[in-house]
Amino acid sequence: MKADRLLSILLLLQTRRSVTATELAERLEVSPRTIYRDVDALSAAGVPVYAERGRNGGIALLPGFRTDVTGLTSDEARALFVLAAQGAHAALGLDGALGSALRKVMAALPAPHRPAAELTSRRILVDSDRWMRGPRRAVDLDTLHTAVFADRRLRLRYRHSGETRPRTYTVDPYGLVAKAGVWYLVADRRGKPQLFRADRVAAASVTDAPVQRRKGVELEEVWHALRRHVENRSEGVRVHARIRRSRLDLAIRILGSPPLVTVPELPDRNENGAPDPDEWVPIELTYPVLGGVRQLLQFGANLKVLRPPEARDELLRGAASISALYAGSDR
C-alpha cells in the first residue's frame, strides 16, 4: 500500500541523514521513479523532504525534523513480539533493555492490537539452539561488542579447531553474527574476510587504532560471502552410505543438516502402502578430515559406508580399536 510505503520512507529518512533513491527502491521493492513520486507526495503533505544532487547525494529531511509515528498494523505489532533469538539479547546484556522496550511498544500500540501482541508473546517461542547440546563454554562478548561499536581494531588470541594453542591476530571487525546459537565475529584479517567463533577467543583487547574496513562493504555482505564459502567448499571427504529408514531422522539430528548431510527425496510410503523401517536408503556425508567418519560407528549395523574405500578402512580401524579396548579392560 502507498500509505505504508510513505511511512517506511519517512522512518528511514529519520534514522539516516540521507538515503539514495536507488537504495529506497531496493528496500521497498519499487522503482526509483515510484520513490520520487512518493517524495513529491510527502512534500505536498508538508514533510520537509528534499533531494540532494551530486555523486554523494540522496533524499533527506531538513535537520531537526521528527515525527512520532505509532501507526503499527496488527501483523507488525505481533511480529515485534516474536523473538527469534532471545539468548542473543542476553549475551549482549540487552535482555533487560529488550523487555523494557517491548513494554513501551505495548503501551504505544493502538488498543485493538494489544491483545493479539500479548497473546503472540505467550504462544510463540523460538529456540535457536540445536537438540542434544551439552553445556557450552561461556562466551564473553563485551570486548568484541566494544570494538565493533567503537570502530577500533581488535587484537585476538584465537584457537582454531583441532589446535591446542591459540594464535595472535589483529583484525578489523565488521560485526557479530549469532547463527544456530553460536556467536561469530566477522572481520578482515590483512584485508581478507574471516570468521572467528567467539567461544574460541582465548583473549581479546581493543586497540587504539581505527578500524580499516574495505570501503563500501557492510557486515551482511561479508557474512553472506563467508557463509557461501563454508557451505560450498569442496575440500573434505565425501562419504556415500546407506542407512535404515528408521534411523534416518536420528542421523540428521545428530550429524547436522545440509551440506554436511544430504539425503534424497523419499516417498512416505512403500508399494504396500506403509513405510518400511528396515528399508535401506542412500545418504551422503561430508567430513573435513578422514578421521571424522568414525562418528558413524554410533549407528552400528544400521549404517553401512559404501565408498570411498579409505572411509571403510577408517571405520574398521576404529571398530578394532574399540574392540581391543574392551577386550583388554578390567571388568
PDB file of C-alpha atoms in Angstrom, residues 5-19 23-25 27-28 59 61:
ATOM      1  CA  ARG A   5       5.426   2.853   1.763  1.00  0.00           C
ATOM      2  CA  LEU A   6       5.320   6.569   2.570  1.00  0.00           C
ATOM      3  CA  LEU A   7       5.555   5.749   6.269  1.00  0.00           C
ATOM      4  CA  SER A   8       8.522   3.463   5.620  1.00  0.00           C
ATOM      5  CA  ILE A   9      10.314   6.176   3.653  1.00  0.00           C
ATOM      6  CA  LEU A  10       9.712   8.664   6.450  1.00  0.00           C
ATOM      7  CA  LEU A  11      11.058   6.292   9.094  1.00  0.00           C
ATOM      8  CA  LEU A  12      14.167   5.505   7.039  1.00  0.00           C
ATOM      9  CA  LEU A  13      14.881   9.181   6.478  1.00  0.00           C
ATOM     10  CA  GLN A  14      14.552   9.855  10.203  1.00  0.00           C
ATOM     11  CA  THR A  15      17.195   7.251  11.025  1.00  0.00           C
ATOM     12  CA  ARG A  16      19.623   8.146   8.212  1.00  0.00           C
ATOM     13  CA  ARG A  17      20.925  11.568   7.221  1.00  0.00           C
ATOM     14  CA  SER A  18      20.488  10.791   3.540  1.00  0.00           C
ATOM     15  CA  VAL A  19      19.318   7.780   1.509  1.00  0.00           C
ATOM     16  CA  GLU A  23      18.510   2.167  -2.039  1.00  0.00           C
ATOM     17  CA  LEU A  24      14.971   3.150  -1.083  1.00  0.00           C
ATOM     18  CA  ALA A  25      13.654   1.477  -4.217  1.00  0.00           C
ATOM     19  CA  ARG A  27      14.368  -1.831   0.193  1.00  0.00           C
ATOM     20  CA  LEU A  28      10.732  -1.180  -0.701  1.00  0.00           C
ATOM     21  CA  ILE A  59      16.905  12.103  -0.366  1.00  0.00           C
ATOM     22  CA  LEU A  61      14.810  15.518   5.675  1.00  0.00           C
TER      23      LEU A  61
END
